[in-house]
Amino acid sequence: MRRQVIFFSIVLLSPAVLAAQSTSALVEWPTYGHDAAGTRYSPIRDINRGNLDSLHLAWTYHTGEVGGPDEPKSSFEATPLMIEGMLYLATPHGRVIALDPATGREKWTYDGKVDPGLHFGDFTTRGVSFWLDTGAPASQACRRRIIFATIDARLIAIDAADGNLCPGFGSNGTVNLRDGLRNPPVYTEEYEVTSPPMIVRGLIVVGSAVADNNRAEGPSGEVRAFDARTGALRWTWDAVPQDAADPAYRTWNGSRAHHTGAANVWSVIASDSARDLVFLPTTSPSVDYYGGTRLGDNRYANSIVALRASTGKMVWSFQTVHHDLWDYDNASPPALVTLHVDGRERAAVVQATKTGQLFVLDRETGVPIFPVEERPVPRSTVPGEEASPTQPFTSLTPPLSPHHFNAADAWGPTPEERDACRAVMEGLRNDGVFTPPSLEGTLVVPSNVGGAQWGGVAIDVDRQIAVIPVNHLAAVVQLIPRESINHAEMEQSSRLGFEYTDMKGTPYYMRRRILISEHRLPCTPPPFGSLVAISLKTGARLWDVPLGTMPLPDGSLGPSEWGSPVLGGPMITAGGVVFIAGTIDHMFRAFDIDTGMELWRASLPAGGKATPMTYRIGSRQFVVIAAGGDGNFFGKSDALMAFALDSQK
């Protein structure tokens, strides 16, 4: 066990939203983020800072989806639900599994039969949703439903009791989410669903993931609501405005701008049923790295959008990136919390972004609670492109990750590797955050994996603290004129090296990679990833600690102060503990919410690229993580692992 003392400054100010639980009460985890607000905060305090030394593996369940060396890379990243004494999870290959939460024993399995030979951009399924039909008799089949969106874009309703399809939903239990899109996909892998839907007021609100750098008129990213009982479509909302009367319509300029695809919602949606609102984290329009076919700010894309849940009508929007040229999706879920600001309560939306910023907005109006200012940013030098002259910056909360690296900052474990990294950086355009892609190549800081990545934020609702995992990485992005592309070189495209994309409908190909040395260590100085705590009372950074360790070429691990790139989310409990995995070193860790001190760690068979969850059943609290890896840096496994205290046996 490693301990690292970090300073702390904490403010405890919030009503106790969740009452303290008795040690024998059932405490559930009923939605992906624990609650519809997406806080990832549990009121259980059985496991706490004083007894983590007794936290050990209680059981492991294997999904069986490990795959062979020639199979496309899928990633087991599910966050299970625990409802009414049953644990529910989903797998990338379209299976929904119900387990006994106390033992991990399988109760039933539904097989959605996703073709494992498909090549999705992110071949994963991160969870399921639950709906109780209060209008149905207690004994009626499908009164309790698991709602599941497969990676190949089918919305499925199954009986939570036995895993059978609900025949009255859609066509024999299934709705095809490819039907009715403004821009339909031209092949299966171009359109997918990775996140569980949000269910609010009897409606299933579901987004999609889109291959958004393949063509300017890629699949459209409409968010839709379906009746939870029948599967009938109730409303559709499109982030690319189609109505000329919409004020955002004129922020999409050019003859084909309103045919643009993507601007979808692939992350998790939050909801406030009492206010009849859903909150959408929208992404970049297609294509990611060139906007000459969609000039203007492209409002509603790269935004937090509040819709009326019952009708799909827009209430407000706040754009986090204007005219995105960097793949700066709002990749993480928004979180809803009630804050005490200037002596009064404020219902807030908290959003962490790939740009390494934390936006805190009024939940009813979208007006920033923490100040935001527009600042000048670099202009584009690419023919046909017009970058936004300004971008929004939070002025109260400092950046969660660096906004600038220069060649003098180049890092390497040896002088030779440092010099090689420096030489690469010296040849790139580099004017800090929001430097547009260029023909000579641009250093993009933060990279396309953040800053804050899809793992997002967890909020201690009592202490008023947001905890966010972030990456400290840069990327190299270059636009290559179509007539100059080297097709032989392009065939070597790889996520571990240069990744090439033919941006159809534009004059350019794109190539990019994370800026790493020949030994696959980042060229940017450590820490390469960290865990950051922000006070939602003051906006100040409370602590910032390295997260994870980096594997070295000889198989050993680098020093703890290096940290690791991280892809996964945090969870907080009332016991004062932050749990997170997601690091390359295949570890599951616990941190002190007040100080950032690492208190506990456990080894996993692969990287836990998921968000952990917790529940109590009987007198025992369990903490569960999917340790699936991804077949690349994070290894590969099919293990769902549950930890509990020895003293609770």
Tab-separated table of C-alpha atoms in Angstrom, residues 390-635:
chain	number	residue	atom	x	y	z
A	390	THR	CA	-12.549	33.134	-29.675
A	391	GLN	CA	-13.347	30.200	-27.401
A	392	PRO	CA	-14.991	29.942	-23.954
A	393	PHE	CA	-12.740	29.640	-20.899
A	394	THR	CA	-13.681	29.214	-17.268
A	395	SER	CA	-12.088	32.114	-15.429
A	396	LEU	CA	-12.659	30.960	-11.841
A	397	THR	CA	-11.544	27.337	-12.015
A	398	PRO	CA	-8.017	26.793	-13.355
A	399	PRO	CA	-7.494	24.324	-16.211
A	400	LEU	CA	-7.699	20.715	-15.060
A	401	SER	CA	-4.793	19.806	-17.356
A	402	PRO	CA	-2.105	21.879	-19.134
A	403	HIS	CA	-3.130	24.138	-22.020
A	404	HIS	CA	0.361	24.525	-23.470
A	405	PHE	CA	3.535	22.507	-24.005
A	406	ASN	CA	6.521	23.733	-25.991
A	407	ALA	CA	9.646	22.069	-27.317
A	408	ALA	CA	11.618	23.055	-24.213
A	409	ASP	CA	9.138	20.984	-22.179
A	410	ALA	CA	9.852	17.817	-24.193
A	411	TRP	CA	10.341	14.807	-21.960
A	412	GLY	CA	11.899	11.381	-22.282
A	413	PRO	CA	13.338	8.754	-19.922
A	414	THR	CA	16.721	9.160	-21.641
A	415	PRO	CA	18.407	12.204	-23.214
A	416	GLU	CA	18.123	10.546	-26.621
A	417	GLU	CA	14.355	10.063	-26.366
A	418	ARG	CA	13.900	13.578	-24.996
A	419	ASP	CA	15.857	15.045	-27.912
A	420	ALA	CA	13.859	13.009	-30.425
A	421	CYS	CA	10.603	14.269	-28.891
A	422	ARG	CA	11.913	17.821	-28.918
A	423	ALA	CA	12.797	17.580	-32.595
A	424	VAL	CA	9.266	16.479	-33.442
A	425	MET	CA	7.717	19.269	-31.388
A	426	GLU	CA	9.957	21.929	-32.959
A	427	GLY	CA	8.579	21.097	-36.394
A	428	LEU	CA	4.932	21.567	-35.449
A	429	ARG	CA	2.649	24.568	-35.301
A	430	ASN	CA	2.137	25.163	-31.583
A	431	ASP	CA	0.320	28.216	-30.251
A	432	GLY	CA	-1.258	26.559	-27.228
A	433	VAL	CA	-4.787	25.343	-26.671
A	434	PHE	CA	-7.118	25.638	-29.698
A	435	THR	CA	-4.261	25.812	-32.236
A	436	PRO	CA	-6.070	24.623	-35.399
A	437	PRO	CA	-4.899	21.642	-37.461
A	438	SER	CA	-2.453	22.662	-40.188
A	439	LEU	CA	-0.779	21.380	-43.329
A	440	GLU	CA	2.631	21.232	-41.634
A	441	GLY	CA	1.262	19.479	-38.554
A	442	THR	CA	-0.053	20.909	-35.273
A	443	LEU	CA	0.638	20.084	-31.653
A	444	VAL	CA	-2.858	19.750	-30.189
A	445	VAL	CA	-3.063	20.357	-26.418
A	446	PRO	CA	-5.011	18.736	-24.820
A	447	SER	CA	-5.179	15.744	-27.158
A	448	ASN	CA	-8.351	14.184	-28.547
A	449	VAL	CA	-8.534	11.954	-25.432
A	450	GLY	CA	-8.485	14.963	-23.108
A	451	GLY	CA	-8.072	16.692	-20.682
A	452	ALA	CA	-11.093	15.177	-19.051
A	453	GLN	CA	-12.071	12.046	-20.968
A	454	TRP	CA	-15.290	10.040	-21.234
A	455	GLY	CA	-14.950	8.830	-17.631
A	456	GLY	CA	-16.149	12.251	-16.491
A	457	VAL	CA	-16.858	13.634	-13.046
A	458	ALA	CA	-18.061	12.258	-9.728
A	459	ILE	CA	-19.533	14.601	-7.129
A	460	ASP	CA	-19.542	14.357	-3.357
A	461	VAL	CA	-22.915	16.029	-2.866
A	462	ASP	CA	-22.336	16.631	0.860
A	463	ARG	CA	-18.801	18.006	0.688
A	464	GLN	CA	-19.519	19.873	-2.594
A	465	ILE	CA	-16.460	18.416	-4.312
A	466	ALA	CA	-16.094	17.354	-7.951
A	467	VAL	CA	-13.437	14.718	-8.706
A	468	ILE	CA	-12.210	14.370	-12.288
A	469	PRO	CA	-9.575	12.093	-13.892
A	470	VAL	CA	-7.595	13.913	-16.595
A	471	ASN	CA	-4.882	13.194	-19.143
A	472	HIS	CA	-1.830	15.389	-19.673
A	473	LEU	CA	-1.180	14.408	-23.280
A	474	ALA	CA	-0.630	16.149	-26.596
A	475	ALA	CA	-1.428	14.911	-30.091
A	476	VAL	CA	0.030	15.543	-33.524
A	477	VAL	CA	-2.623	16.388	-36.143
A	478	GLN	CA	-1.891	17.079	-39.806
A	479	LEU	CA	-4.160	17.774	-42.772
A	480	ILE	CA	-2.829	16.357	-46.044
A	481	PRO	CA	-4.162	17.630	-49.395
A	482	ARG	CA	-5.982	14.846	-51.184
A	483	GLU	CA	-3.606	14.883	-54.152
A	484	SER	CA	-0.558	14.479	-51.863
A	485	ILE	CA	-1.605	11.466	-49.794
A	486	ASN	CA	0.750	8.477	-49.641
A	487	HIS	CA	-1.640	5.537	-49.844
A	488	ALA	CA	1.010	2.957	-48.972
A	489	GLU	CA	1.785	4.820	-45.766
A	490	MET	CA	-1.912	5.230	-45.023
A	491	GLU	CA	-2.392	1.438	-45.086
A	492	GLN	CA	-0.259	1.255	-41.937
A	493	SER	CA	-2.867	3.289	-40.018
A	494	SER	CA	-3.000	2.311	-36.353
A	495	ARG	CA	-4.198	3.785	-33.088
A	496	LEU	CA	-0.758	3.017	-31.640
A	497	GLY	CA	0.994	4.870	-34.464
A	498	PHE	CA	-0.325	7.348	-37.003
A	499	GLU	CA	-4.043	7.054	-37.631
A	500	TYR	CA	-5.204	8.130	-41.106
A	501	THR	CA	-8.697	9.100	-42.213
A	502	ASP	CA	-10.052	9.955	-45.642
A	503	MET	CA	-12.335	12.892	-44.787
A	504	LYS	CA	-14.707	12.407	-47.728
A	505	GLY	CA	-16.398	15.547	-48.994
A	506	THR	CA	-13.382	17.697	-48.040
A	507	PRO	CA	-10.063	18.468	-49.802
A	508	TYR	CA	-8.047	16.685	-47.102
A	509	TYR	CA	-6.971	13.509	-45.441
A	510	MET	CA	-6.186	13.641	-41.731
A	511	ARG	CA	-3.454	11.893	-39.809
A	512	ARG	CA	-2.938	12.009	-36.057
A	513	ARG	CA	-1.297	10.253	-33.148
A	514	ILE	CA	-0.683	10.814	-29.487
A	515	LEU	CA	2.767	12.400	-29.143
A	516	ILE	CA	4.837	9.478	-27.857
A	517	SER	CA	8.430	8.299	-28.101
A	518	GLU	CA	9.663	5.126	-29.789
A	519	HIS	CA	9.188	3.302	-26.475
A	520	ARG	CA	5.563	4.446	-26.331
A	521	LEU	CA	6.082	6.878	-23.493
A	522	PRO	CA	4.525	10.350	-23.803
A	523	CYS	CA	6.748	13.193	-24.965
A	524	THR	CA	4.896	15.538	-22.635
A	525	PRO	CA	6.269	15.771	-19.094
A	526	PRO	CA	4.748	13.719	-16.276
A	527	PRO	CA	2.361	13.259	-14.701
A	528	PHE	CA	0.717	11.745	-17.776
A	529	GLY	CA	-2.578	11.442	-15.927
A	530	SER	CA	-3.929	12.750	-12.663
A	531	LEU	CA	-6.955	12.859	-10.389
A	532	VAL	CA	-8.166	16.371	-9.609
A	533	ALA	CA	-10.583	17.619	-6.956
A	534	ILE	CA	-12.393	20.948	-7.416
A	535	SER	CA	-14.410	22.758	-4.752
A	536	LEU	CA	-17.889	23.475	-6.065
A	537	LYS	CA	-18.168	26.119	-3.353
A	538	THR	CA	-15.215	28.245	-4.477
A	539	GLY	CA	-14.089	26.812	-7.813
A	540	ALA	CA	-10.587	26.261	-6.416
A	541	ARG	CA	-8.453	23.180	-6.964
A	542	LEU	CA	-8.313	21.259	-3.669
A	543	TRP	CA	-5.820	18.628	-4.696
A	544	ASP	CA	-4.222	17.167	-7.810
A	545	VAL	CA	-2.411	13.816	-7.572
A	546	PRO	CA	-0.713	11.563	-10.163
A	547	LEU	CA	-2.951	8.639	-11.112
A	548	GLY	CA	-1.400	5.294	-12.057
A	549	THR	CA	2.054	4.250	-13.214
A	550	MET	CA	3.519	3.693	-16.693
A	551	PRO	CA	4.921	0.392	-17.985
A	552	LEU	CA	8.518	0.658	-19.173
A	553	PRO	CA	10.067	-1.181	-22.144
A	554	ASP	CA	11.674	-3.756	-19.802
A	555	GLY	CA	8.287	-4.650	-18.286
A	556	SER	CA	8.790	-2.763	-15.030
A	557	LEU	CA	6.699	0.200	-13.904
A	558	GLY	CA	7.845	3.796	-13.819
A	559	PRO	CA	7.792	5.889	-10.636
A	560	SER	CA	4.453	6.820	-9.100
A	561	GLU	CA	4.916	10.525	-9.820
A	562	TRP	CA	4.700	9.784	-13.563
A	563	GLY	CA	1.052	8.813	-13.422
A	564	SER	CA	-0.588	7.102	-16.395
A	565	PRO	CA	-3.004	8.013	-19.167
A	566	VAL	CA	-6.455	7.185	-17.859
A	567	LEU	CA	-9.670	6.067	-19.551
A	568	GLY	CA	-12.376	5.398	-16.988
A	569	GLY	CA	-14.487	7.162	-14.396
A	570	PRO	CA	-14.536	7.735	-10.613
A	571	MET	CA	-17.116	6.896	-7.960
A	572	ILE	CA	-17.427	8.432	-4.464
A	573	THR	CA	-18.969	7.045	-1.292
A	574	ALA	CA	-20.131	8.696	1.919
A	575	GLY	CA	-17.292	6.843	3.599
A	576	GLY	CA	-14.980	9.547	2.218
A	577	VAL	CA	-13.489	7.317	-0.480
A	578	VAL	CA	-12.974	7.901	-4.215
A	579	PHE	CA	-12.679	4.665	-6.223
A	580	ILE	CA	-11.197	4.628	-9.725
A	581	ALA	CA	-9.443	2.224	-12.103
A	582	GLY	CA	-8.827	3.116	-15.783
A	583	THR	CA	-5.020	3.195	-15.701
A	584	ILE	CA	-2.555	1.341	-17.928
A	585	ASP	CA	-0.995	-0.440	-14.934
A	586	HIS	CA	-4.197	-2.519	-14.373
A	587	MET	CA	-4.812	-1.244	-10.852
A	588	PHE	CA	-7.979	-0.383	-8.932
A	589	ARG	CA	-7.392	2.423	-6.414
A	590	ALA	CA	-9.060	4.256	-3.550
A	591	PHE	CA	-8.277	7.843	-2.534
A	592	ASP	CA	-9.152	10.024	0.446
A	593	ILE	CA	-11.742	12.575	-0.682
A	594	ASP	CA	-10.319	15.243	1.647
A	595	THR	CA	-6.617	14.965	0.823
A	596	GLY	CA	-6.136	12.985	-2.391
A	597	MET	CA	-4.006	10.472	-0.501
A	598	GLU	CA	-3.976	7.006	-2.054
A	599	LEU	CA	-5.325	4.623	0.598
A	600	TRP	CA	-5.696	1.275	-1.173
A	601	ARG	CA	-5.030	-0.558	-4.403
A	602	ALA	CA	-5.799	-3.940	-5.920
A	603	SER	CA	-4.413	-5.591	-9.027
A	604	LEU	CA	-6.777	-6.282	-11.943
A	605	PRO	CA	-6.304	-8.720	-14.844
A	606	ALA	CA	-6.613	-5.801	-17.298
A	607	GLY	CA	-7.240	-2.076	-17.199
A	608	GLY	CA	-10.607	-1.176	-15.685
A	609	LYS	CA	-11.787	1.165	-18.464
A	610	ALA	CA	-15.136	1.580	-16.727
A	611	THR	CA	-16.773	3.430	-13.862
A	612	PRO	CA	-17.055	1.417	-10.627
A	613	MET	CA	-20.290	1.130	-8.651
A	614	THR	CA	-21.280	0.054	-5.148
A	615	TYR	CA	-24.269	-1.384	-3.303
A	616	ARG	CA	-25.245	-3.073	-0.059
A	617	ILE	CA	-27.115	-6.340	0.161
A	618	GLY	CA	-27.706	-8.023	3.500
A	619	SER	CA	-25.090	-6.520	5.791
A	620	ARG	CA	-22.332	-6.332	3.178
A	621	GLN	CA	-21.204	-3.486	0.939
A	622	PHE	CA	-19.667	-4.435	-2.422
A	623	VAL	CA	-17.579	-2.323	-4.785
A	624	VAL	CA	-17.644	-3.609	-8.372
A	625	ILE	CA	-15.466	-2.867	-11.415
A	626	ALA	CA	-15.396	-4.267	-14.963
A	627	ALA	CA	-11.740	-5.053	-15.649
A	628	GLY	CA	-12.055	-5.584	-19.399
A	629	GLY	CA	-9.125	-3.728	-20.937
A	630	ASP	CA	-9.259	-3.139	-24.682
A	631	GLY	CA	-6.733	-5.447	-26.335
A	632	ASN	CA	-4.170	-2.638	-26.681
A	633	PHE	CA	-2.386	-0.672	-23.941
A	634	PHE	CA	-4.912	-1.752	-21.314
A	635	GLY	CA	-4.644	-5.510	-21.842
